[in-house]
Coordinates of C-alpha atoms in Angstrom, one line a residue:
M1 CA 126.6 113.9 89.5
Q2 CA 126.3 112.6 93.0
V3 CA 122.7 113.7 93.3
F4 CA 122.0 112.2 89.8
L5 CA 123.4 108.8 90.9
Q6 CA 121.6 108.9 94.2
T7 CA 118.3 109.6 92.5
L8 CA 118.9 106.9 89.9
I9 CA 119.5 104.3 92.6
G10 CA 116.2 105.3 94.3
G11 CA 114.5 105.1 91.0
L12 CA 115.8 101.6 90.3
S13 CA 114.5 100.3 93.7
L14 CA 111.0 101.9 93.0
G15 CA 111.2 100.6 89.4
A16 CA 111.7 97.0 90.6
I17 CA 108.4 97.3 92.5
Y18 CA 106.6 98.7 89.4
A19 CA 108.2 96.0 87.3
L20 CA 106.7 93.2 89.5
V21 CA 103.3 94.9 89.3
A22 CA 103.6 95.3 85.5
M23 CA 104.6 91.7 85.0
G24 CA 101.4 90.6 86.8
F25 CA 99.3 92.8 84.6
S26 CA 101.1 91.6 81.5
L27 CA 100.9 87.9 82.4
V28 CA 97.1 87.9 82.7
Y29 CA 96.7 90.2 79.6
R30 CA 98.9 88.0 77.5
T31 CA 97.1 84.8 78.5
M32 CA 93.5 86.0 78.6
G33 CA 93.5 89.4 76.8
L34 CA 92.0 90.8 80.0
V35 CA 93.2 93.8 82.1
N36 CA 92.7 92.7 85.7
F37 CA 91.7 95.9 87.4
A38 CA 91.6 94.1 90.8
H39 CA 95.4 93.6 90.5
A40 CA 96.3 96.8 92.5
D41 CA 94.0 95.8 95.3
V42 CA 95.4 92.3 95.4
L43 CA 98.8 94.1 95.9
M44 CA 97.3 95.9 98.8
I45 CA 96.0 92.7 100.4
G46 CA 99.4 91.2 99.9
A47 CA 101.0 94.1 101.7
Y48 CA 98.6 93.9 104.6
T49 CA 98.9 90.1 104.9
A50 CA 102.7 90.2 104.8
S51 CA 102.9 93.0 107.4
T52 CA 100.4 91.1 109.6
F53 CA 102.5 87.9 109.6
Y54 CA 105.7 89.8 110.0
M55 CA 104.7 92.3 112.7
S56 CA 101.8 90.7 114.5
S57 CA 102.7 87.1 114.3
R58 CA 106.5 87.8 114.5
L59 CA 107.3 85.5 111.6
P60 CA 110.5 86.0 109.7
F61 CA 110.0 88.4 106.8
A62 CA 110.7 85.8 104.1
L63 CA 108.2 83.4 105.6
A64 CA 105.6 86.2 106.0
M65 CA 106.1 87.1 102.3
A66 CA 105.7 83.4 101.2
L67 CA 102.5 83.1 103.1
A68 CA 101.2 86.4 101.7
I69 CA 102.0 85.2 98.1
A70 CA 100.2 81.9 98.7
I71 CA 97.1 83.6 100.1
T72 CA 96.9 86.1 97.3
A73 CA 97.5 83.3 94.7
L74 CA 94.3 81.7 96.1
I75 CA 92.5 85.0 95.7
G76 CA 93.7 85.1 92.1
L77 CA 92.4 81.6 91.5
F78 CA 89.0 82.6 93.1
I79 CA 88.7 85.6 90.9
E80 CA 89.4 83.6 87.8
R81 CA 87.0 80.9 88.8
V82 CA 84.2 83.4 89.3
L83 CA 84.9 85.1 85.9
R84 CA 85.5 81.9 84.0
P85 CA 81.8 81.4 82.8
L86 CA 82.1 84.8 81.0
E87 CA 85.3 83.8 79.1
N88 CA 84.8 84.4 75.4
K89 CA 81.2 85.4 76.1
D90 CA 81.1 88.9 77.7
F91 CA 84.4 90.6 77.9
T92 CA 82.9 93.9 79.2
L93 CA 81.4 92.1 82.1
M94 CA 84.7 90.4 82.9
L95 CA 86.4 93.9 83.1
I96 CA 83.6 95.2 85.3
G97 CA 83.9 92.1 87.4
T98 CA 87.6 92.7 88.1
I99 CA 86.7 96.3 89.1
G100 CA 84.1 94.9 91.4
F101 CA 86.5 92.5 93.0
G102 CA 88.9 95.4 93.6
M103 CA 86.2 97.3 95.5
V104 CA 85.3 94.2 97.5
L105 CA 89.0 93.6 98.5
Q106 CA 89.3 97.3 99.7
A107 CA 86.2 96.8 101.8
V108 CA 87.5 93.5 103.2
A109 CA 90.8 95.2 104.1
V110 CA 89.0 98.0 106.0
L111 CA 86.9 95.4 107.9
I112 CA 89.9 93.3 108.9
W113 CA 92.7 95.9 109.4
G114 CA 90.8 99.2 109.8
A115 CA 90.9 102.4 107.8
T116 CA 94.0 104.0 109.4
G117 CA 96.7 101.9 107.9
R118 CA 100.0 101.0 109.4
A119 CA 103.8 101.6 109.1
V120 CA 105.9 98.5 108.6
A121 CA 109.4 98.2 110.1
S122 CA 112.2 97.4 107.7
P123 CA 113.4 93.8 107.9
V124 CA 116.9 94.9 107.2
K125 CA 118.5 96.7 110.1
A126 CA 121.9 97.2 108.5
A127 CA 123.1 100.8 108.1
P128 CA 123.1 102.2 104.6
L129 CA 126.1 101.3 102.4
E130 CA 128.5 104.2 101.5
F131 CA 130.7 104.3 98.4
L132 CA 131.9 107.1 96.2
G133 CA 130.0 109.5 98.4
L134 CA 126.7 107.7 97.8
R135 CA 124.4 106.3 100.5
V136 CA 122.4 103.2 99.5
R137 CA 119.8 101.7 101.8
T138 CA 120.5 98.1 102.2
Y139 CA 116.8 97.3 101.9
D140 CA 116.8 98.9 98.4
L141 CA 119.4 96.3 97.4
V142 CA 117.3 93.5 98.9
V143 CA 114.3 94.7 96.8
L144 CA 116.4 94.7 93.6
L145 CA 117.8 91.3 94.4
I146 CA 114.4 89.7 95.1
A147 CA 112.8 91.4 92.0
A148 CA 115.7 90.0 89.9
L149 CA 115.1 86.5 91.4
A150 CA 111.4 86.7 90.7
V151 CA 112.0 87.7 87.1
L152 CA 114.4 84.7 86.6
L153 CA 111.9 82.3 88.2
L154 CA 109.0 83.6 86.0
V155 CA 111.0 83.4 82.8
G156 CA 112.2 79.9 83.8
F157 CA 108.6 78.9 84.5
L158 CA 107.3 80.2 81.2
Q159 CA 110.1 78.8 79.1
R160 CA 111.2 75.6 80.9
T161 CA 107.9 74.0 82.2
K162 CA 105.0 72.3 80.5
M163 CA 102.6 74.6 82.3
G164 CA 104.4 77.7 81.2
A165 CA 104.6 76.4 77.6
A166 CA 100.8 75.7 77.7
M167 CA 100.2 79.3 78.9
Q168 CA 102.4 80.6 76.0
A169 CA 100.3 78.5 73.6
V170 CA 97.1 79.8 74.9
A171 CA 98.4 83.4 74.6
M172 CA 99.2 82.8 70.9
D173 CA 96.0 81.1 69.9
H174 CA 93.6 79.7 72.5
E175 CA 91.5 77.9 69.9
A176 CA 94.5 76.0 68.5
A177 CA 95.7 75.4 72.1
T178 CA 92.3 73.8 72.9
A179 CA 92.4 71.7 69.8
V180 CA 95.7 70.1 70.9
G181 CA 94.3 69.3 74.3
I182 CA 95.5 72.2 76.4
H183 CA 93.1 73.1 79.2
V184 CA 92.6 76.9 78.6
G185 CA 90.7 77.5 81.8
R186 CA 93.5 75.9 83.8
S187 CA 96.1 78.1 82.0
N188 CA 94.0 81.2 82.8
A189 CA 93.7 80.2 86.4
I190 CA 97.5 79.8 86.7
A191 CA 98.0 83.2 85.1
F192 CA 95.7 84.8 87.6
A193 CA 97.4 83.0 90.5
V194 CA 101.0 83.9 89.4
G195 CA 99.9 87.4 88.7
A196 CA 98.4 87.7 92.1
G197 CA 101.5 86.3 93.6
L198 CA 103.6 88.9 91.9
A199 CA 101.3 91.6 93.2
A200 CA 101.7 90.3 96.7
L201 CA 105.5 90.2 96.3
A202 CA 105.4 93.8 95.2
G203 CA 103.0 94.8 98.0
G204 CA 105.1 93.0 100.7
L205 CA 108.3 94.6 99.5
V206 CA 106.9 98.1 99.2
G207 CA 105.3 97.9 102.7
P208 CA 108.5 99.0 104.6
L209 CA 109.0 101.8 102.0
L210 CA 105.5 103.3 102.2
Y211 CA 102.5 103.4 104.5
V212 CA 100.3 100.3 104.2
N213 CA 96.6 101.2 103.9
A214 CA 93.5 100.2 102.0
T215 CA 94.0 102.6 99.1
M216 CA 97.8 102.1 98.6
G217 CA 97.1 99.9 95.6
G218 CA 95.7 102.9 93.6
T219 CA 98.9 104.8 92.9
I220 CA 101.2 101.8 92.7
G221 CA 98.7 99.9 90.5
I222 CA 98.2 102.8 88.1
K223 CA 102.0 103.2 87.7
G224 CA 102.4 99.5 87.4
F225 CA 99.8 99.5 84.7
A226 CA 101.5 102.4 83.0
A227 CA 104.7 100.5 83.1
A228 CA 103.0 97.5 81.4
M229 CA 101.6 99.7 78.7
L230 CA 104.9 101.5 78.2
G231 CA 106.7 98.2 77.8
G232 CA 104.0 96.8 75.5
C233 CA 101.1 95.2 77.4
G234 CA 101.4 91.4 77.3
N235 CA 105.2 91.5 76.9
V236 CA 106.9 90.4 80.1
P237 CA 110.4 91.7 79.2
G238 CA 108.7 95.0 78.2
A239 CA 106.9 95.1 81.6
I240 CA 110.3 94.9 83.3
A241 CA 111.8 97.7 81.2
G242 CA 108.6 99.8 81.6
G243 CA 108.7 99.3 85.3
F244 CA 112.3 100.5 85.7
L245 CA 111.7 103.5 83.3
I246 CA 108.6 104.6 85.2
G247 CA 110.5 104.2 88.5
I248 CA 113.4 106.2 87.4
L249 CA 111.2 108.9 85.9
D250 CA 109.1 109.0 89.1
S251 CA 112.3 109.4 91.2
F252 CA 113.7 112.3 89.1
A253 CA 110.3 113.9 88.9
A254 CA 109.9 113.8 92.7
G255 CA 113.3 115.4 93.1
H256 CA 112.7 118.3 90.6
F257 CA 108.9 118.9 90.6
Q258 CA 107.8 117.7 94.1
G259 CA 104.0 118.1 94.3
Y260 CA 103.7 118.0 90.5
S261 CA 105.8 114.8 90.1
E262 CA 102.7 112.6 89.3
L263 CA 101.6 115.0 86.7
V264 CA 105.0 115.0 85.1
V265 CA 105.2 111.2 85.1
F266 CA 101.9 110.8 83.4
L267 CA 102.5 113.6 80.9
V268 CA 105.7 111.9 79.8
F269 CA 104.0 108.5 79.7
T270 CA 101.1 109.9 77.6
A271 CA 103.6 111.5 75.2
A272 CA 105.5 108.2 74.9
I273 CA 102.3 106.2 74.2
M274 CA 101.1 108.8 71.6
I275 CA 104.4 108.3 69.8
R276 CA 104.4 104.5 70.1
P277 CA 100.9 103.2 70.9
T278 CA 102.0 99.6 71.2
G279 CA 104.7 100.4 73.7
L280 CA 108.5 100.0 73.5
F281 CA 108.4 96.3 72.9
G282 CA 105.0 96.5 71.3
E283 CA 103.3 93.3 70.3
T284 CA 100.1 93.2 68.6
T285 CA 98.5 90.5 70.6
V286 CA 95.7 89.1 72.3
S287 CA 92.2 90.3 71.8
R288 CA 89.4 88.1 72.9
A289 CA 86.7 90.7 72.9

């Protein structure tokens, strides 16, 4: 039982990271009907940027994270602006464009930070907490707390602000939204910026847990995308649930199957998607193709 609970706690921490990544995927998909394949590499840029401000510039971790989020949000705006002329014209080229941006971001990361990567010191120096025989890293609790705060802020933004309401309207029917005067391009740009900010938050948080390098976005991004699909792509609450499910599954698979854990995770994911193709909270949504 103790091992089970210890593994579960580790899975929740990892799941919070995947949930942040999945929310970014879902937000862009819900608004534009587009899978942003550059999302994982934006996460990597966010991780590198946060670690640079934190370790090289000696800024407080929270400030380093805020700067990384701001910079990646600008990257998100830039990607959307470049792709905007293709909106509602050539969906395939837009998808290919996001893949191209991802490759460019990887190349830029290698040019700026090199190909060897870096380890990031934990910003939380406190000893692990112990209760009921369990040892919980303090940083894991910080990750869960920040992820929960990010979810609340995103939900509040979508439900309580005019900008969020406009994005919801565009997601439901972009032609009707245009007819009532909503600027669809601006809503898409905000979706990209917020999605990129979420990716940077995930990247900055995962930096002290993993090794930061130019290819780190690959595995995290694929699992984040799987989480978005599992929850129901385009569904933000589903992305959160999918993130935690993938994180917990990943944690238990790593404990029991070691080198085959990735295989187990994606076999279970494939089986779940075959049973329920629209995901757990499946919405039949947005298709602009």
